[in-house]
Short mmCIF file of C-alpha atoms in Angstrom, two decimals:
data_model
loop_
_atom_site.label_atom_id
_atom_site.label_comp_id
_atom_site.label_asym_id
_atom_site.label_seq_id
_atom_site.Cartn_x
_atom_site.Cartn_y
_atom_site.Cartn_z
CA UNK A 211 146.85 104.67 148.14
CA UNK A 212 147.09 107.42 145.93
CA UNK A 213 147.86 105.49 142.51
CA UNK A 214 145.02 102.78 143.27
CA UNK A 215 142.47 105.92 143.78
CA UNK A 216 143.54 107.26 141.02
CA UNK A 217 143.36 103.66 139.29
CA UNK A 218 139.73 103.65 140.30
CA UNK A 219 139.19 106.80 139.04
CA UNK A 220 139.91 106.33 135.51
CA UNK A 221 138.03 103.34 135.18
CA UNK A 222 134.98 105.09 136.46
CA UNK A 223 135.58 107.73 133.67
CA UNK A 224 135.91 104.71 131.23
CA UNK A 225 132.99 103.62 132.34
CA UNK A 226 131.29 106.32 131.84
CA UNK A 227 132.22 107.26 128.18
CA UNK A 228 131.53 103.27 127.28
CA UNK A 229 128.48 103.61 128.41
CA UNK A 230 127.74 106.75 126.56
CA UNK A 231 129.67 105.12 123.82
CA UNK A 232 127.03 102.22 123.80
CA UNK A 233 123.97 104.98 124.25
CA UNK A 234 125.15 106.45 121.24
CA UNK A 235 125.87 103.61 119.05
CA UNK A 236 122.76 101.85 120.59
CA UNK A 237 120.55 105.06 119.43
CA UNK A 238 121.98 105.70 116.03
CA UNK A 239 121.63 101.88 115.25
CA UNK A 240 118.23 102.05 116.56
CA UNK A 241 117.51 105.25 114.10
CA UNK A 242 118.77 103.75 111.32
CA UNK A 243 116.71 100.32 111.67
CA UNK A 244 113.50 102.34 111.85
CA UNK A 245 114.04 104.73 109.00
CA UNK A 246 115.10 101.36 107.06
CA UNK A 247 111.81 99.72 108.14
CA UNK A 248 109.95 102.39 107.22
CA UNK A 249 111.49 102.59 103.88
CA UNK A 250 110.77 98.93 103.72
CA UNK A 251 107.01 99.79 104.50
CA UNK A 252 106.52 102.36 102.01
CA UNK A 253 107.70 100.49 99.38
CA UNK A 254 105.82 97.51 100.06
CA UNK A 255 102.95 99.64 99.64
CA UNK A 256 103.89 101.14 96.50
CA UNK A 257 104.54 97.55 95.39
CA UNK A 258 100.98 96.44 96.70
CA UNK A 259 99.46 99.21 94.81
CA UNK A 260 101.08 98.75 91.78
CA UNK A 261 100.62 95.00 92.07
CA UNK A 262 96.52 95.50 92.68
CA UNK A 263 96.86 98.44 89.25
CA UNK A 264 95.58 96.43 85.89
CA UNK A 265 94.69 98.98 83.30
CA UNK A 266 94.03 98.05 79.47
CA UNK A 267 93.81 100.00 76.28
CA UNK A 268 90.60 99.56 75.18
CA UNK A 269 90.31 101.31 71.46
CA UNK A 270 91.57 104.32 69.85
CA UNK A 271 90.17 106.59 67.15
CA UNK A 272 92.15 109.03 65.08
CA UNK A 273 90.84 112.35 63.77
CA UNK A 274 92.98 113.22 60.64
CA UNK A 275 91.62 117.04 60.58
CA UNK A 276 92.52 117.97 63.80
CA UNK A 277 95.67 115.61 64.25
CA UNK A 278 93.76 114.45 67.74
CA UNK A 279 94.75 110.69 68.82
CA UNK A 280 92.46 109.24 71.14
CA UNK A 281 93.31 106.45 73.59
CA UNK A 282 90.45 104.71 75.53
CA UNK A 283 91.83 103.46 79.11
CA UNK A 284 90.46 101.23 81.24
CA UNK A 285 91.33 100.92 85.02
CA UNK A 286 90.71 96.76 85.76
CA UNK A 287 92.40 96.94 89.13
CA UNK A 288 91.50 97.81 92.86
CA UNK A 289 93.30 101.13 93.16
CA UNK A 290 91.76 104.19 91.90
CA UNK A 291 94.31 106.74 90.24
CA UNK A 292 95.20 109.82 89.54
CA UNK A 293 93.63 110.18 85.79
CA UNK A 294 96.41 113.44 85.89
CA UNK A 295 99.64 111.95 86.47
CA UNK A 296 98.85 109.47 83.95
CA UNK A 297 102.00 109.00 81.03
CA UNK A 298 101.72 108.75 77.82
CA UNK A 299 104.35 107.28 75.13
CA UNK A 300 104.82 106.35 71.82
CA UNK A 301 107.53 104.75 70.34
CA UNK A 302 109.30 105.60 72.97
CA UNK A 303 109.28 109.45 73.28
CA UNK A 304 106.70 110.53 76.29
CA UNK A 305 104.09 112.98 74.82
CA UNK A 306 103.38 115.94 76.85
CA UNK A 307 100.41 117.38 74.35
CA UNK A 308 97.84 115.60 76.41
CA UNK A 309 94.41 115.98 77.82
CA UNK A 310 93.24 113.63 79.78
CA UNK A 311 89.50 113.15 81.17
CA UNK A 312 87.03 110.70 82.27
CA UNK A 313 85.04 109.34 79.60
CA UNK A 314 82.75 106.87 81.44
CA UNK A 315 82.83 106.46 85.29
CA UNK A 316 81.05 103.75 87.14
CA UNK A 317 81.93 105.17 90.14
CA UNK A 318 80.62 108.45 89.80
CA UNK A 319 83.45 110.65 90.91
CA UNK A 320 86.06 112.81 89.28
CA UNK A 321 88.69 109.86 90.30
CA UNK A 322 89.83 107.25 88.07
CA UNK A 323 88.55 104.28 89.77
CA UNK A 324 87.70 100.99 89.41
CA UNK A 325 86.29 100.25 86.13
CA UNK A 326 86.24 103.79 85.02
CA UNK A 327 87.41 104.57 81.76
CA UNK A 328 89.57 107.75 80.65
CA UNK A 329 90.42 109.27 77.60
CA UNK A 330 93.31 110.46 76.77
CA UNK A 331 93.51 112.92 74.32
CA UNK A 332 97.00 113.21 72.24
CA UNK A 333 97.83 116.68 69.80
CA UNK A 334 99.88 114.87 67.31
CA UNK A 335 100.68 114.63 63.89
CA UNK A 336 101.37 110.63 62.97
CA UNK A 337 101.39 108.88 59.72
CA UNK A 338 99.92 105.37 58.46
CA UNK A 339 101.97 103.25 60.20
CA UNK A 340 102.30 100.95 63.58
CA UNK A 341 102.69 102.57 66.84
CA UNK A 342 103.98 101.34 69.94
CA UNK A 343 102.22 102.74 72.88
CA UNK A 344 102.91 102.71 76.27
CA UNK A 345 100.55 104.27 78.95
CA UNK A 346 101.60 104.26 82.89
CA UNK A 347 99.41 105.00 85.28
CA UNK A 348 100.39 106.88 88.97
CA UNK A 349 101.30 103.63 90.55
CA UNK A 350 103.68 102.62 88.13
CA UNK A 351 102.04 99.77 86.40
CA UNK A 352 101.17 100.24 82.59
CA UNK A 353 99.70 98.66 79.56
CA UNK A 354 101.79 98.15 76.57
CA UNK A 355 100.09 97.70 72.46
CA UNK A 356 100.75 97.96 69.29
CA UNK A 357 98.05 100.43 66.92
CA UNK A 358 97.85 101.11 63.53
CA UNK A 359 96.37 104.52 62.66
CA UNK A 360 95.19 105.18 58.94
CA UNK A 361 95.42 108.71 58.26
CA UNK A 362 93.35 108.29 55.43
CA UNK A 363 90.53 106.71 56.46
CA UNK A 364 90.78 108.07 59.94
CA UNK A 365 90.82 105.62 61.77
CA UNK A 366 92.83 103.40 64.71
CA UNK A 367 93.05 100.53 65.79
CA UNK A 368 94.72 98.30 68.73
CA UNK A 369 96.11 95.24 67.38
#
């Protein structure tokens, strides 16, 4: 009598820590499916916005006495942007002696949004030659040219 209540015993104690085995396993599982799903959801949204972000580079215009390289920047897409987190590169090396500001705005706010053009103004000292330019906006997306600046006639232009 003794051994079989004893018997009994211990598999009510099993029980018990398989099911708060299970509980546990159940509720870590459960945690780790829902922060994966909302990863999942985020990025699908960053993907949709950067999907629905067309921007273009419009013109350029080179000032040869104050080494200032303009860039003209369209926003084509659905999303409106941040004008300020906006990247500029050429050739390759990102150039941080920007200004950036909206130089015609259809919506009328401070926001880049759709339509709106910015300008973004570069402090650099280039040659005649071809430039690659990239520009990305905040979502990600970006246009990619190719511009030839004259320093001596002062001028740019997107080819």
């Amino acid at each position: 009598m003794k051994t079989q209540f004893g018997t009994i015993l211990v598999e009510i104690i099993l029980f018990i820590v398989a099911g708060i085995a299970a509980y546990i396993f159940v509720s870590t599982a459960y945690n780790n499916l829902n922060g994966i799903s909302n990863a999942a959801i985020a990025n699908s949204q960053s993907l949709q916005n950067q999907l629905n972000t067309y921007i273009t580079l419009d013109s350029c215009a080179y000032n040869n006495t104050t080494n200032l390289l303009y860039f003209y920047v369209t926003n084509r897409g659905s999303i409106v942007l941040n004008q300020n987190l906006t990247l500029l590169f050429i050739n390759g090396k990102l150039i941080n002696t920007t200004r950036i500001y909206i130089a015609n705005s259809y919506t009328g706010t401070s926001a880049w949004g759709p339509y709106d053009t910015i300008a973004i103004v570069a402090n650099i000292s280039v040659t005649t030659d071809f430039y690659h330019v990239r520009i990305v906006a905040s979502t990600g997306a970006y246009t990619q040219n190719l511009v030839y600046v004259n320093t001596t006639s002062s001028t740019c232009t997107v080819v």
